[in-house]
PDB file of C-alpha atoms in Angstrom:
ATOM      1  CA  UNK A 553     -12.655  38.375  13.043  1.00 81.00           C
ATOM      2  CA  UNK A 554     -13.052  34.606  14.606  1.00 87.00           C
ATOM      3  CA  UNK A 555     -10.527  32.601  16.225  1.00 87.00           C
ATOM      4  CA  UNK A 556     -10.875  30.428  12.611  1.00 88.00           C
ATOM      5  CA  UNK A 557     -10.432  32.983  10.382  1.00 91.00           C
ATOM      6  CA  UNK A 558      -7.320  34.074  12.055  1.00 91.00           C
ATOM      7  CA  UNK A 559      -6.123  30.765  12.300  1.00 92.00           C
ATOM      8  CA  UNK A 560      -6.815  30.306   8.175  1.00 93.00           C
ATOM      9  CA  UNK A 561      -5.184  33.757   7.418  1.00 94.00           C
ATOM     10  CA  UNK A 562      -2.049  32.841   9.900  1.00 93.00           C
ATOM     11  CA  UNK A 563      -1.606  29.413   7.898  1.00 93.00           C
ATOM     12  CA  UNK A 564      -2.042  31.398   4.485  1.00 94.00           C
ATOM     13  CA  UNK A 565       0.768  34.232   5.192  1.00 94.00           C
ATOM     14  CA  UNK A 566       3.184  31.493   6.699  1.00 93.00           C
ATOM     15  CA  UNK A 567       2.750  29.203   3.736  1.00 92.00           C
ATOM     16  CA  UNK A 568       3.457  32.243   1.412  1.00 94.00           C
ATOM     17  CA  UNK A 569       6.552  33.219   3.456  1.00 93.00           C
ATOM     18  CA  UNK A 570       7.901  29.632   3.445  1.00 93.00           C
ATOM     19  CA  UNK A 571       7.608  30.342  -0.258  1.00 92.00           C
ATOM     20  CA  UNK A 572       9.362  33.585  -0.554  1.00 92.00           C
ATOM     21  CA  UNK A 573      11.950  32.451   1.717  1.00 92.00           C
ATOM     22  CA  UNK A 574      12.356  29.357  -0.555  1.00 91.00           C
ATOM     23  CA  UNK A 575      12.457  31.488  -3.608  1.00 91.00           C
ATOM     24  CA  UNK A 576      15.040  33.967  -2.590  1.00 91.00           C
ATOM     25  CA  UNK A 577      17.488  30.571  -2.092  1.00 90.00           C
ATOM     26  CA  UNK A 578      16.661  29.758  -6.065  1.00 88.00           C
ATOM     27  CA  UNK A 579      17.125  32.989  -7.172  1.00 90.00           C
ATOM     28  CA  UNK A 580      13.215  33.149  -8.504  1.00 92.00           C
ATOM     29  CA  UNK A 581       9.950  35.018  -7.451  1.00 92.00           C
ATOM     30  CA  UNK A 582       6.405  34.127  -7.208  1.00 93.00           C
ATOM     31  CA  UNK A 583       3.465  35.738  -8.336  1.00 93.00           C
ATOM     32  CA  UNK A 584       0.554  36.650  -5.942  1.00 93.00           C
ATOM     33  CA  UNK A 585      -1.075  34.587  -7.498  1.00 93.00           C
ATOM     34  CA  UNK A 586       1.167  31.612  -7.419  1.00 93.00           C
ATOM     35  CA  UNK A 587       1.490  31.850  -3.988  1.00 94.00           C
ATOM     36  CA  UNK A 588      -2.079  32.003  -3.295  1.00 94.00           C
ATOM     37  CA  UNK A 589      -2.523  29.038  -4.728  1.00 94.00           C
ATOM     38  CA  UNK A 590       0.010  27.598  -2.623  1.00 94.00           C
ATOM     39  CA  UNK A 591      -1.169  28.758   0.680  1.00 94.00           C
ATOM     40  CA  UNK A 592      -4.925  27.631  -0.576  1.00 94.00           C
ATOM     41  CA  UNK A 593      -3.562  23.945  -1.194  1.00 94.00           C
ATOM     42  CA  UNK A 594      -1.496  23.738   2.129  1.00 94.00           C
ATOM     43  CA  UNK A 595      -4.884  24.868   4.162  1.00 94.00           C
ATOM     44  CA  UNK A 596      -7.612  22.206   2.196  1.00 94.00           C
ATOM     45  CA  UNK A 597      -4.805  19.734   3.019  1.00 94.00           C
ATOM     46  CA  UNK A 598      -4.561  20.490   6.364  1.00 93.00           C
ATOM     47  CA  UNK A 599      -8.309  20.415   6.749  1.00 93.00           C
ATOM     48  CA  UNK A 600      -7.975  16.819   4.971  1.00 93.00           C
ATOM     49  CA  UNK A 601      -5.226  15.925   7.210  1.00 93.00           C
ATOM     50  CA  UNK A 602      -7.876  16.575  10.500  1.00 92.00           C
ATOM     51  CA  UNK A 603     -10.496  14.750   8.866  1.00 92.00           C
ATOM     52  CA  UNK A 604      -8.614  11.871   8.129  1.00 93.00           C
ATOM     53  CA  UNK A 605      -6.473  12.060  11.424  1.00 93.00           C
ATOM     54  CA  UNK A 606      -9.735  11.900  13.597  1.00 92.00           C
ATOM     55  CA  UNK A 607     -10.979   8.840  11.365  1.00 92.00           C
ATOM     56  CA  UNK A 608      -7.960   7.176  12.409  1.00 93.00           C
ATOM     57  CA  UNK A 609      -8.135   7.885  15.864  1.00 91.00           C
ATOM     58  CA  UNK A 610     -12.046   6.951  16.104  1.00 91.00           C
ATOM     59  CA  UNK A 611     -11.025   3.405  14.937  1.00 94.00           C
ATOM     60  CA  UNK A 612      -8.105   3.194  17.381  1.00 93.00           C
ATOM     61  CA  UNK A 613     -11.069   3.731  20.218  1.00 93.00           C
ATOM     62  CA  UNK A 614      -9.323   6.662  20.882  1.00 91.00           C
ATOM     63  CA  UNK A 615      -9.780  10.003  21.692  1.00 91.00           C
ATOM     64  CA  UNK A 616      -6.905  11.860  21.075  1.00 92.00           C
ATOM     65  CA  UNK A 617      -4.997  12.017  17.858  1.00 92.00           C
ATOM     66  CA  UNK A 618      -1.576  11.177  18.650  1.00 91.00           C
ATOM     67  CA  UNK A 619       1.807  10.544  16.555  1.00 91.00           C
ATOM     68  CA  UNK A 620       0.866   6.874  15.428  1.00 91.00           C
ATOM     69  CA  UNK A 621      -2.331   8.748  13.954  1.00 92.00           C
ATOM     70  CA  UNK A 622       0.400  11.220  11.727  1.00 92.00           C
ATOM     71  CA  UNK A 623       2.872   8.370  11.341  1.00 92.00           C
ATOM     72  CA  UNK A 624      -0.204   6.297   9.804  1.00 93.00           C
ATOM     73  CA  UNK A 625      -1.156   9.378   7.374  1.00 92.00           C
ATOM     74  CA  UNK A 626       2.106   9.283   5.729  1.00 92.00           C
ATOM     75  CA  UNK A 627       3.128   5.745   5.378  1.00 92.00           C
ATOM     76  CA  UNK A 628       3.092   6.375   1.700  1.00 92.00           C
ATOM     77  CA  UNK A 629       5.343   8.369   1.318  1.00 90.00           C
ATOM     78  CA  UNK A 630       8.848   7.099   2.513  1.00 92.00           C
ATOM     79  CA  UNK A 631      10.845  10.653   2.467  1.00 90.00           C
ATOM     80  CA  UNK A 632       8.015  11.834   4.304  1.00 91.00           C
ATOM     81  CA  UNK A 633       7.805   8.900   6.666  1.00 92.00           C
ATOM     82  CA  UNK A 634      11.725   9.448   7.409  1.00 91.00           C
ATOM     83  CA  UNK A 635      11.064  12.686   8.196  1.00 90.00           C
ATOM     84  CA  UNK A 636       8.063  12.429  10.541  1.00 91.00           C
ATOM     85  CA  UNK A 637      10.040   9.779  12.312  1.00 92.00           C
ATOM     86  CA  UNK A 638      13.283  11.846  13.109  1.00 92.00           C
ATOM     87  CA  UNK A 639      11.136  14.511  13.775  1.00 91.00           C
ATOM     88  CA  UNK A 640       9.669  12.778  16.508  1.00 92.00           C
ATOM     89  CA  UNK A 641      12.712  10.624  17.973  1.00 93.00           C
ATOM     90  CA  UNK A 642      13.730  14.186  18.492  1.00 92.00           C
ATOM     91  CA  UNK A 643      10.493  15.572  19.936  1.00 91.00           C
ATOM     92  CA  UNK A 644      10.770  12.062  22.543  1.00 91.00           C
ATOM     93  CA  UNK A 645      14.557  12.758  23.386  1.00 91.00           C
ATOM     94  CA  UNK A 646      13.862  16.237  24.165  1.00 87.00           C
ATOM     95  CA  UNK A 647      10.817  15.918  26.659  1.00 77.00           C
ATOM     96  CA  UNK A 648      11.375  13.993  29.568  1.00 70.00           C
ATOM     97  CA  UNK A 649      12.284  17.095  31.862  1.00 64.00           C
ATOM     98  CA  UNK A 650       9.981  19.655  30.431  1.00 53.00           C
ATOM     99  CA  UNK A 651       6.467  17.262  30.846  1.00 50.00           C
ATOM    100  CA  UNK A 652       6.060  17.236  34.161  1.00 52.00           C
ATOM    101  CA  UNK A 653       6.523  21.127  34.837  1.00 52.00           C
ATOM    102  CA  UNK A 654       4.413  21.920  31.833  1.00 54.00           C
ATOM    103  CA  UNK A 655       1.324  19.931  33.179  1.00 50.00           C
ATOM    104  CA  UNK A 656       1.900  20.931  36.439  1.00 52.00           C
ATOM    105  CA  UNK A 657       1.680  24.423  35.033  1.00 50.00           C
ATOM    106  CA  UNK A 658      -1.284  24.083  32.669  1.00 52.00           C
ATOM    107  CA  UNK A 659      -3.020  22.828  35.888  1.00 51.00           C
ATOM    108  CA  UNK A 660      -2.637  25.446  38.065  1.00 52.00           C
ATOM    109  CA  UNK A 661      -3.901  28.217  35.120  1.00 52.00           C
ATOM    110  CA  UNK A 662      -6.584  26.337  34.927  1.00 49.00           C
ATOM    111  CA  UNK A 663      -7.751  25.565  38.066  1.00 45.00           C
TER     112      UNK A 663
ATOM    113  CA  UNK B1119      19.010  21.576  -8.274  1.00 54.00           C
ATOM    114  CA  UNK B1120      19.827  17.931  -7.278  1.00 62.00           C
ATOM    115  CA  UNK B1121      18.873  16.060  -3.805  1.00 62.00           C
ATOM    116  CA  UNK B1122      21.853  17.733  -1.922  1.00 65.00           C
ATOM    117  CA  UNK B1123      21.055  21.096  -2.365  1.00 69.00           C
ATOM    118  CA  UNK B1124      17.496  20.441  -1.998  1.00 71.00           C
ATOM    119  CA  UNK B1125      18.168  18.957   1.578  1.00 72.00           C
ATOM    120  CA  UNK B1126      20.490  22.147   2.420  1.00 73.00           C
ATOM    121  CA  UNK B1127      17.576  24.180   1.267  1.00 75.00           C
ATOM    122  CA  UNK B1128      15.181  22.536   3.526  1.00 77.00           C
ATOM    123  CA  UNK B1129      17.579  22.911   6.713  1.00 79.00           C
ATOM    124  CA  UNK B1130      17.940  26.459   5.685  1.00 82.00           C
ATOM    125  CA  UNK B1131      14.578  27.857   5.973  1.00 84.00           C
ATOM    126  CA  UNK B1132      13.444  29.139   9.276  1.00 86.00           C
ATOM    127  CA  UNK B1133       9.722  29.775   9.427  1.00 87.00           C
ATOM    128  CA  UNK B1134       7.844  27.305  10.458  1.00 89.00           C
ATOM    129  CA  UNK B1135       4.474  26.645  11.261  1.00 91.00           C
ATOM    130  CA  UNK B1136       2.913  27.052  14.965  1.00 92.00           C
ATOM    131  CA  UNK B1137       1.683  24.380  16.452  1.00 92.00           C
ATOM    132  CA  UNK B1138      -1.316  26.332  18.018  1.00 92.00           C
ATOM    133  CA  UNK B1139      -2.240  27.710  14.685  1.00 92.00           C
ATOM    134  CA  UNK B1140      -2.873  24.062  13.364  1.00 92.00           C
ATOM    135  CA  UNK B1141      -4.699  23.130  16.764  1.00 92.00           C
ATOM    136  CA  UNK B1142      -7.140  25.509  16.059  1.00 91.00           C
ATOM    137  CA  UNK B1143      -7.301  24.539  12.409  1.00 91.00           C
ATOM    138  CA  UNK B1144      -7.719  21.254  13.218  1.00 91.00           C
ATOM    139  CA  UNK B1145     -10.381  22.091  16.723  1.00 91.00           C
ATOM    140  CA  UNK B1146     -12.755  24.215  14.157  1.00 90.00           C
ATOM    141  CA  UNK B1147     -13.105  21.059  11.978  1.00 89.00           C
ATOM    142  CA  UNK B1148     -13.490  18.150  14.456  1.00 90.00           C
ATOM    143  CA  UNK B1149     -16.938  16.576  13.698  1.00 90.00           C
ATOM    144  CA  UNK B1150     -16.530  15.765  17.567  1.00 88.00           C
ATOM    145  CA  UNK B1151     -15.630  18.959  19.669  1.00 87.00           C
ATOM    146  CA  UNK B1152     -14.558  16.470  22.722  1.00 89.00           C
ATOM    147  CA  UNK B1153     -11.331  15.101  19.756  1.00 89.00           C
ATOM    148  CA  UNK B1154      -8.151  16.278  21.525  1.00 91.00           C
ATOM    149  CA  UNK B1155      -4.626  16.518  19.619  1.00 92.00           C
ATOM    150  CA  UNK B1156      -0.945  15.406  21.577  1.00 93.00           C
ATOM    151  CA  UNK B1157       1.626  18.131  21.422  1.00 92.00           C
ATOM    152  CA  UNK B1158       3.869  15.577  19.774  1.00 91.00           C
ATOM    153  CA  UNK B1159       1.411  15.328  16.908  1.00 92.00           C
ATOM    154  CA  UNK B1160       1.000  18.556  16.033  1.00 93.00           C
ATOM    155  CA  UNK B1161       4.453  19.104  15.899  1.00 92.00           C
ATOM    156  CA  UNK B1162       4.530  16.410  13.038  1.00 93.00           C
ATOM    157  CA  UNK B1163       1.300  18.033  11.422  1.00 93.00           C
ATOM    158  CA  UNK B1164       3.931  21.435  11.078  1.00 93.00           C
ATOM    159  CA  UNK B1165       6.867  19.275   9.621  1.00 91.00           C
ATOM    160  CA  UNK B1166       4.500  17.806   7.234  1.00 92.00           C
ATOM    161  CA  UNK B1167       2.916  21.303   6.364  1.00 93.00           C
ATOM    162  CA  UNK B1168       6.046  23.128   5.819  1.00 92.00           C
ATOM    163  CA  UNK B1169       7.223  19.774   3.672  1.00 92.00           C
ATOM    164  CA  UNK B1170       4.500  20.721   1.179  1.00 93.00           C
ATOM    165  CA  UNK B1171       4.514  24.245   0.904  1.00 92.00           C
ATOM    166  CA  UNK B1172       8.171  23.924   0.320  1.00 91.00           C
ATOM    167  CA  UNK B1173       7.694  21.126  -2.036  1.00 92.00           C
ATOM    168  CA  UNK B1174       5.198  23.249  -3.389  1.00 92.00           C
ATOM    169  CA  UNK B1175       7.609  26.263  -4.310  1.00 92.00           C
ATOM    170  CA  UNK B1176      10.581  24.042  -4.952  1.00 92.00           C
ATOM    171  CA  UNK B1177       9.280  21.880  -7.806  1.00 92.00           C
ATOM    172  CA  UNK B1178       7.258  25.179  -9.717  1.00 93.00           C
ATOM    173  CA  UNK B1179      10.514  26.851  -9.192  1.00 92.00           C
ATOM    174  CA  UNK B1180      13.096  24.790 -10.993  1.00 92.00           C
ATOM    175  CA  UNK B1181      10.094  24.529 -13.495  1.00 92.00           C
ATOM    176  CA  UNK B1182      10.375  28.612 -14.123  1.00 92.00           C
ATOM    177  CA  UNK B1183      14.167  28.108 -14.493  1.00 92.00           C
ATOM    178  CA  UNK B1184      14.104  25.095 -16.710  1.00 92.00           C
ATOM    179  CA  UNK B1185      11.831  27.922 -18.661  1.00 92.00           C
ATOM    180  CA  UNK B1186      14.349  30.632 -18.005  1.00 92.00           C
ATOM    181  CA  UNK B1187      11.800  32.774 -15.966  1.00 89.00           C
ATOM    182  CA  UNK B1188      12.756  34.137 -13.037  1.00 90.00           C
ATOM    183  CA  UNK B1189       9.050  34.677 -12.274  1.00 92.00           C
ATOM    184  CA  UNK B1190       7.099  32.114 -10.879  1.00 92.00           C
ATOM    185  CA  UNK B1191       3.638  32.170 -12.850  1.00 93.00           C
ATOM    186  CA  UNK B1192       0.363  30.536 -11.541  1.00 93.00           C
ATOM    187  CA  UNK B1193       0.824  28.077 -14.494  1.00 92.00           C
ATOM    188  CA  UNK B1194       3.980  26.449 -13.193  1.00 92.00           C
ATOM    189  CA  UNK B1195       2.428  26.073  -9.841  1.00 93.00           C
ATOM    190  CA  UNK B1196      -0.438  24.475 -11.760  1.00 94.00           C
ATOM    191  CA  UNK B1197       1.668  22.158 -13.681  1.00 94.00           C
ATOM    192  CA  UNK B1198       3.740  20.621 -10.584  1.00 94.00           C
ATOM    193  CA  UNK B1199      -0.359  20.116  -8.142  1.00 94.00           C
ATOM    194  CA  UNK B1200      -0.931  16.573  -9.783  1.00 94.00           C
ATOM    195  CA  UNK B1201       2.198  15.234  -8.983  1.00 93.00           C
ATOM    196  CA  UNK B1202       2.400  16.667  -5.635  1.00 92.00           C
ATOM    197  CA  UNK B1203      -1.205  15.426  -4.545  1.00 92.00           C
ATOM    198  CA  UNK B1204      -0.069  12.071  -5.388  1.00 92.00           C
ATOM    199  CA  UNK B1205       2.819  12.675  -3.022  1.00 91.00           C
ATOM    200  CA  UNK B1206       1.672  14.195  -0.209  1.00 88.00           C
ATOM    201  CA  UNK B1207      -1.327  11.723   1.475  1.00 84.00           C
TER     202      UNK B1207
END
């Protein structure tokens, strides 16, 4: 199995797992067809996000996708925007100490 | 289920998407293999995907409960799809 297929299957199983967890909290069960549909939806959406984000970074004349591109992606849904922004703030707050050590580690492993 | 319980459910779910997996999916879909993604944005995309999966599960579960069914079928999920597609980018 190629890496691409493995990634696809992992996305599928993760979204199924999330659905089952929600089901336990709500006291309902999901048919396997329903789980498959949701998993397929999540994967397809991920693919669309990748092409959208690629277009955004190209438009900004960059070759790296950053958090601003993601914020642009979710601009129309206010609650999602809020979620992304709080998460981003959290990531920025946790970052400073780790960044330098991570970079150093990666350089030594790749060289 | 009202708004508060939904937010509670959101924090209860421990399963998350792994950034590495999302990165792999993205890499396979990029037209230019030189494009890269920052760690931050991967985390954010994981969060969005989690929200999408949860929202699909929550909404279809709600429909099933409304019909006094304890099993969510394909029809229930299908009925919430149009609005879900509009709500998520």
